[in-house]
JSON list of C-alpha atoms in Angstrom, two decimals:
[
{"chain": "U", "resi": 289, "resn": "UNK", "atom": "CA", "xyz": [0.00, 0.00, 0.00]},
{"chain": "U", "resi": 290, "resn": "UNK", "atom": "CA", "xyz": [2.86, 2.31, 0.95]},
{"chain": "U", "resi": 291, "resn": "UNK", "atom": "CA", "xyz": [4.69, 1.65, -2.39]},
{"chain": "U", "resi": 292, "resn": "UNK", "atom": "CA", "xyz": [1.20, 2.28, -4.31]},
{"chain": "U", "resi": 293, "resn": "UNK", "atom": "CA", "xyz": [1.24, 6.02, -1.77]},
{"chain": "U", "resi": 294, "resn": "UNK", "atom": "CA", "xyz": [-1.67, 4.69, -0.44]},
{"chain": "U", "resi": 295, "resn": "UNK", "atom": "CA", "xyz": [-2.45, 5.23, 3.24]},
{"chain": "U", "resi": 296, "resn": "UNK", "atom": "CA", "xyz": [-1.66, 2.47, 5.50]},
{"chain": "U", "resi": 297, "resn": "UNK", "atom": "CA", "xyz": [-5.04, 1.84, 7.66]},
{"chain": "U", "resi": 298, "resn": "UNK", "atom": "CA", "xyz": [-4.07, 1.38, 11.62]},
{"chain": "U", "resi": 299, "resn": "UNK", "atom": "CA", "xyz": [-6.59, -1.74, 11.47]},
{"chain": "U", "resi": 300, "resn": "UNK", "atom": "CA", "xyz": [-4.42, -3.47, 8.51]},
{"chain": "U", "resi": 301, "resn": "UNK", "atom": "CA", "xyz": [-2.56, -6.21, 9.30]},
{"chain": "U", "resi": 302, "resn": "UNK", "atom": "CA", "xyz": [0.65, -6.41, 7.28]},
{"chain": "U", "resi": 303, "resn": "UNK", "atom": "CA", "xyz": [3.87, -8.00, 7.00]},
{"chain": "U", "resi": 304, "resn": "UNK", "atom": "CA", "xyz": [6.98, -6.53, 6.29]},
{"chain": "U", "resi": 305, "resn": "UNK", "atom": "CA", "xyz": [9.68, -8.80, 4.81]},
{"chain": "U", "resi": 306, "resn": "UNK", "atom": "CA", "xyz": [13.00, -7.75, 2.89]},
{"chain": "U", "resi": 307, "resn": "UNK", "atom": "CA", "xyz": [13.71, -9.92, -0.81]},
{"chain": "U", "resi": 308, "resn": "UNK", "atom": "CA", "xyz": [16.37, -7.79, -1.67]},
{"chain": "U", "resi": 309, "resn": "UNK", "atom": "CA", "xyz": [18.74, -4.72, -1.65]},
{"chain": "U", "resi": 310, "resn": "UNK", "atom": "CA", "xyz": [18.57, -2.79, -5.42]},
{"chain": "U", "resi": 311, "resn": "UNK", "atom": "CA", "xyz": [22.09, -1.72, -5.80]},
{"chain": "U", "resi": 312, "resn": "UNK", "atom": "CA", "xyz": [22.37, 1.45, -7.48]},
{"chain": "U", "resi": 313, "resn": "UNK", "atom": "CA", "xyz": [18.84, 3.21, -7.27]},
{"chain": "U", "resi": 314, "resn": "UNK", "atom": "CA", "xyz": [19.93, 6.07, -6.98]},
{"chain": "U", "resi": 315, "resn": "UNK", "atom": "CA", "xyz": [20.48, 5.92, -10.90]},
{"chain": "U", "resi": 316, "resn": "UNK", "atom": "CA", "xyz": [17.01, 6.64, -10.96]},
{"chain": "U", "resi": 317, "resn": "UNK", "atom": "CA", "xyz": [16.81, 10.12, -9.12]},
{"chain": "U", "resi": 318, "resn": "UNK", "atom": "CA", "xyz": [15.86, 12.98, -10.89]},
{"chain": "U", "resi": 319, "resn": "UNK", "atom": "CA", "xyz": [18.97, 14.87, -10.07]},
{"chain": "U", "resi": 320, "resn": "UNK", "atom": "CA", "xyz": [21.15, 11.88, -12.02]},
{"chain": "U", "resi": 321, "resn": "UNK", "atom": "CA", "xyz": [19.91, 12.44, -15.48]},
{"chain": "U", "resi": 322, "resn": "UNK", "atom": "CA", "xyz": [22.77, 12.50, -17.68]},
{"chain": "U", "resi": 323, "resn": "UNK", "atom": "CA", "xyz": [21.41, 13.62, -20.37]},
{"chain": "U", "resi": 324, "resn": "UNK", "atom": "CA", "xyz": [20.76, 16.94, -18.49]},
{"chain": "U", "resi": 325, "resn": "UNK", "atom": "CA", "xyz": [24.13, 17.00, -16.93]},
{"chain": "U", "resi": 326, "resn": "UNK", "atom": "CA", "xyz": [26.11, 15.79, -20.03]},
{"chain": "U", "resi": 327, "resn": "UNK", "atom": "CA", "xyz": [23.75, 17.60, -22.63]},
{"chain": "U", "resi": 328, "resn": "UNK", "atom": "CA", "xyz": [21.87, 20.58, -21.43]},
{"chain": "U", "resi": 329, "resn": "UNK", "atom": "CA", "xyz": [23.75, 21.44, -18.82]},
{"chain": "U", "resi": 330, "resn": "UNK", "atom": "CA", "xyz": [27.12, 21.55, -21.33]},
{"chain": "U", "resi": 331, "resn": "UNK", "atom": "CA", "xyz": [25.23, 23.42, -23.63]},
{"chain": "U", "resi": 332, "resn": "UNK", "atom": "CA", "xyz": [27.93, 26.66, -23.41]},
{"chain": "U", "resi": 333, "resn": "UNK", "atom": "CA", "xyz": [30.91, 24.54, -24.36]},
{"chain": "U", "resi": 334, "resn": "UNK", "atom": "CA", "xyz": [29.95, 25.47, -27.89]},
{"chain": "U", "resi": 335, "resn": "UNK", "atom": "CA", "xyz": [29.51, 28.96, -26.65]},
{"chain": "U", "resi": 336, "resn": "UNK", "atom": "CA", "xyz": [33.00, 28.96, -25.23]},
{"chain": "U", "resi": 337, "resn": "UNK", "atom": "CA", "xyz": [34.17, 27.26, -28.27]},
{"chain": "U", "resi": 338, "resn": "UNK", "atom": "CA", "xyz": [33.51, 29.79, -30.95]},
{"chain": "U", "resi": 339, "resn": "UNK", "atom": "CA", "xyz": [33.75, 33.26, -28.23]},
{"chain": "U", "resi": 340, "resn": "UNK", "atom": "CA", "xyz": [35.82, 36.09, -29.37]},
{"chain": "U", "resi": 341, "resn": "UNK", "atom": "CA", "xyz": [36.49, 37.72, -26.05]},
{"chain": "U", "resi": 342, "resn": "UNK", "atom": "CA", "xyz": [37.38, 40.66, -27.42]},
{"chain": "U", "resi": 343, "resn": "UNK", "atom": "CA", "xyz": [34.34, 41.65, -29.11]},
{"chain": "U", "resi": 344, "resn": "UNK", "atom": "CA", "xyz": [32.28, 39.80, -25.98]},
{"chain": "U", "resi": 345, "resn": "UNK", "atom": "CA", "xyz": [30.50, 41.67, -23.48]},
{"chain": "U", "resi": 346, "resn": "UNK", "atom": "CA", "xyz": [31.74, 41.53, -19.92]},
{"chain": "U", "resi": 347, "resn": "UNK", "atom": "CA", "xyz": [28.23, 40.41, -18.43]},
{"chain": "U", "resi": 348, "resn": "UNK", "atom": "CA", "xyz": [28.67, 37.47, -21.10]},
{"chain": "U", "resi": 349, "resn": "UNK", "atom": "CA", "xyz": [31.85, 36.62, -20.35]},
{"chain": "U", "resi": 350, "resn": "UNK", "atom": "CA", "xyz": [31.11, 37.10, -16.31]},
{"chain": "U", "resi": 351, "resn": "UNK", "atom": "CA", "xyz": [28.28, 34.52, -17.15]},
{"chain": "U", "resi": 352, "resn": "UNK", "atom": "CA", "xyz": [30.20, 31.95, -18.66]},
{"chain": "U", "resi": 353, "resn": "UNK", "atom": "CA", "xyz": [32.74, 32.50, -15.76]},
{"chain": "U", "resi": 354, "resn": "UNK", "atom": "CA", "xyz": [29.97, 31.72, -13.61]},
{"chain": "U", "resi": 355, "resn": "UNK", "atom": "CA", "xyz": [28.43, 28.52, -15.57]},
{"chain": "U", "resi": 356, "resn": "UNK", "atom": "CA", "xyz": [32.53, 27.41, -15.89]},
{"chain": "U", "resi": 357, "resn": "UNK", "atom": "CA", "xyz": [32.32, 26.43, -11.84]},
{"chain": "U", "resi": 358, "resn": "UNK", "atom": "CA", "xyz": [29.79, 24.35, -12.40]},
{"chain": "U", "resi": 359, "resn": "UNK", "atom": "CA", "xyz": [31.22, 22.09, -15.40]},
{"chain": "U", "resi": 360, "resn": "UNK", "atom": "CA", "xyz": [33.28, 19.97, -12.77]},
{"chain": "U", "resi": 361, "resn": "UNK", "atom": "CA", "xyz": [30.66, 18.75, -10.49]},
{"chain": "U", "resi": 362, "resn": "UNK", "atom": "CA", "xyz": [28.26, 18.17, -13.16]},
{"chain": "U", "resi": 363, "resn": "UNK", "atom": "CA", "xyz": [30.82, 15.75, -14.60]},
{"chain": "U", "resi": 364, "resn": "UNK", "atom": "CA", "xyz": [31.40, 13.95, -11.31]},
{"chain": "U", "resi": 365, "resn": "UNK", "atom": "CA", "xyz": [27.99, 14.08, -11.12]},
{"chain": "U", "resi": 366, "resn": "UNK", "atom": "CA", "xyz": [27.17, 12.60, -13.83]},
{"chain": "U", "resi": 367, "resn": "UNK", "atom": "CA", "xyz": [30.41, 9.80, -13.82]},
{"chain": "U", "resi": 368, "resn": "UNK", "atom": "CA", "xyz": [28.60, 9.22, -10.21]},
{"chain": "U", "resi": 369, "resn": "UNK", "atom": "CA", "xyz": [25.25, 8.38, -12.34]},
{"chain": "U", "resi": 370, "resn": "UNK", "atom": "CA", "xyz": [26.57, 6.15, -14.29]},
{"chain": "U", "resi": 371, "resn": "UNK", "atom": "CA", "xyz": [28.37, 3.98, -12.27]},
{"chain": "U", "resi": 372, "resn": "UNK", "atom": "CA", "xyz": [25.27, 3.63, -10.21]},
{"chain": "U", "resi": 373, "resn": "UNK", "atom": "CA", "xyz": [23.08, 2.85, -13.68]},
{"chain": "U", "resi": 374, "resn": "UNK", "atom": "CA", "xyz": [26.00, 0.20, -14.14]},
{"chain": "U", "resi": 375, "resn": "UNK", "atom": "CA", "xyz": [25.44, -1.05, -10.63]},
{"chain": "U", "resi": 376, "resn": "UNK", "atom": "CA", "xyz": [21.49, -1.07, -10.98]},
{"chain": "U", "resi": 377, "resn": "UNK", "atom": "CA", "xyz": [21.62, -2.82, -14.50]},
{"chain": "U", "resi": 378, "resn": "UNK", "atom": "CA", "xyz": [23.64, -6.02, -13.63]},
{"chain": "U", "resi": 379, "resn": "UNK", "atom": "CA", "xyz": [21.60, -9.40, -14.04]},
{"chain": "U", "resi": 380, "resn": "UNK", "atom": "CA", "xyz": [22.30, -10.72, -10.45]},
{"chain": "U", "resi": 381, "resn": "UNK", "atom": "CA", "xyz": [20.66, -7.26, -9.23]},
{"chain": "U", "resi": 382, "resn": "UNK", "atom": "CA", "xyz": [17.59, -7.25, -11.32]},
{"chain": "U", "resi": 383, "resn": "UNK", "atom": "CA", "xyz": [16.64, -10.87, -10.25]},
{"chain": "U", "resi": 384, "resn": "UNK", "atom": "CA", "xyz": [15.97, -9.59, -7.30]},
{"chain": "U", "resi": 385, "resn": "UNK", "atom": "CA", "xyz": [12.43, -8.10, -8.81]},
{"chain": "U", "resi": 386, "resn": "UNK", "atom": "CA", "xyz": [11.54, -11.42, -9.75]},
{"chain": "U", "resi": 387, "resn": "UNK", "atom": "CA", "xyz": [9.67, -12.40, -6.75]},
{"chain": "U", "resi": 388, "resn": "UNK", "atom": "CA", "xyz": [7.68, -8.76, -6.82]},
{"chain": "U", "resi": 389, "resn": "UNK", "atom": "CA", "xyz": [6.08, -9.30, -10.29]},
{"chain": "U", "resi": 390, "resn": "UNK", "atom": "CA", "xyz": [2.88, -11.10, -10.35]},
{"chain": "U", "resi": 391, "resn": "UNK", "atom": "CA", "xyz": [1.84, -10.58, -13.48]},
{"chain": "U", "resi": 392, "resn": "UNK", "atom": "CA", "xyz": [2.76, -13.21, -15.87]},
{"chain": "U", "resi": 393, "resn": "UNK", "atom": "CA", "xyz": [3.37, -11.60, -18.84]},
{"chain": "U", "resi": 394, "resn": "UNK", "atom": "CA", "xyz": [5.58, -9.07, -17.12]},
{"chain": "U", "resi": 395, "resn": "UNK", "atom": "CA", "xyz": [7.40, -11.88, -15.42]},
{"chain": "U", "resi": 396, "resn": "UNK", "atom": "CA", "xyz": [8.15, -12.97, -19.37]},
{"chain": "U", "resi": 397, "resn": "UNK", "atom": "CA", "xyz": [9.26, -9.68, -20.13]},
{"chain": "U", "resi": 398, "resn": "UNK", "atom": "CA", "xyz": [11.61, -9.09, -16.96]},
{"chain": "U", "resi": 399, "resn": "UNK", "atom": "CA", "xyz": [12.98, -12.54, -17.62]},
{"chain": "U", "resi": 400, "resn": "UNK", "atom": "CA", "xyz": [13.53, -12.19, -21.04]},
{"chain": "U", "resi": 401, "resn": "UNK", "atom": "CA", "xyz": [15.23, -8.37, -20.10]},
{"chain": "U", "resi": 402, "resn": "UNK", "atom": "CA", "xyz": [17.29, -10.50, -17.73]},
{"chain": "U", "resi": 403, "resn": "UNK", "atom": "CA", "xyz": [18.85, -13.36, -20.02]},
{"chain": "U", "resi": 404, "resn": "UNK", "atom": "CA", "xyz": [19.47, -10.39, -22.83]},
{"chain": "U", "resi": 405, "resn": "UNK", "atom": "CA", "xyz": [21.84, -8.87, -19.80]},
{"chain": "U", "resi": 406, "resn": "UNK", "atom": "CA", "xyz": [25.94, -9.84, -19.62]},
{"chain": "U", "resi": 407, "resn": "UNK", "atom": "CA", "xyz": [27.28, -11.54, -16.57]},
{"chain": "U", "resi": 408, "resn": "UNK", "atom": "CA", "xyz": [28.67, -9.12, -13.76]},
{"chain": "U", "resi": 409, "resn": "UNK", "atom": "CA", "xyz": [32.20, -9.18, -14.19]},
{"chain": "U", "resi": 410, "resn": "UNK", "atom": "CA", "xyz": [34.15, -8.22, -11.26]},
{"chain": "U", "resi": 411, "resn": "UNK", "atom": "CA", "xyz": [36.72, -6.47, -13.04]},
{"chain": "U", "resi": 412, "resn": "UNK", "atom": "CA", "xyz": [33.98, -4.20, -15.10]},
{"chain": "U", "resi": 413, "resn": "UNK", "atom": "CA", "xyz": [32.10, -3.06, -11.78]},
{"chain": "U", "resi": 414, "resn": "UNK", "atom": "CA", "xyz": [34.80, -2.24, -9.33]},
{"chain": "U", "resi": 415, "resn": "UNK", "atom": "CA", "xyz": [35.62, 0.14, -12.68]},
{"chain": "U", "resi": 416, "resn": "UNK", "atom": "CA", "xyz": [32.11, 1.82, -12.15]}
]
């Protein structure tokens, strides 16, 4: 009910029991797209690419002082992001949703998801 954001009712019994831990979730926040952080957010670099200072105004170039600080993080940001999403997307982590889905068809889909997936390699995620 909680995962639905419905209201848990004080006269509901429940149980609470733990299948899994999802590695790398936090893939999934809004604040790790990387499209935004590698795309829109590195939108100037082109701006920076082809600027004449000289002929530039100085609240332009103050700007794109300002929006320079900000390249760094959104990169380790964004490296962050990815290893997660490389963390989140390994078979062995996955599988865990297998005992969630109810639905038949989806269980199909999530299994056939699953045996498109490569093996975890130890070597490729301690690189992530």
């Amino acid at each position: 009910m909680r995962a639905m954001g419905q209201r848990i009712q004080p006269d509901v019994n429940y149980t609470e029991e733990a299948v899994g831990r999802l590695e790398g979730i936090s893939a999934l926040y809004k604040e790790n797209d990387v499209r935004r952080l590698l795309v829109h957010e590195m939108a100037n670099l082109d701006v920076v690419r082809d600027l004449d200072v000289e002929s530039t105004k100085e609240k332009t170039l103050r700007d794109l002082a300002k929006w320079s600080d900000s390249v760094e993080p959104n990169l380790a940001q964004a490296e962050e992001a990815i290893a997660a999403g490389r963390r989140l997307l390994t078979k062995d982590n996955l599988r865990q949703l297998l005992p969630l889905v109810s639905v038949k068809e989806d269980r199909r889909v999530l299994n056939a998801y699953l045996a498109e997936l490569p093996e975890a390699h130890a070597d490729r995620l301690s690189n992530a």
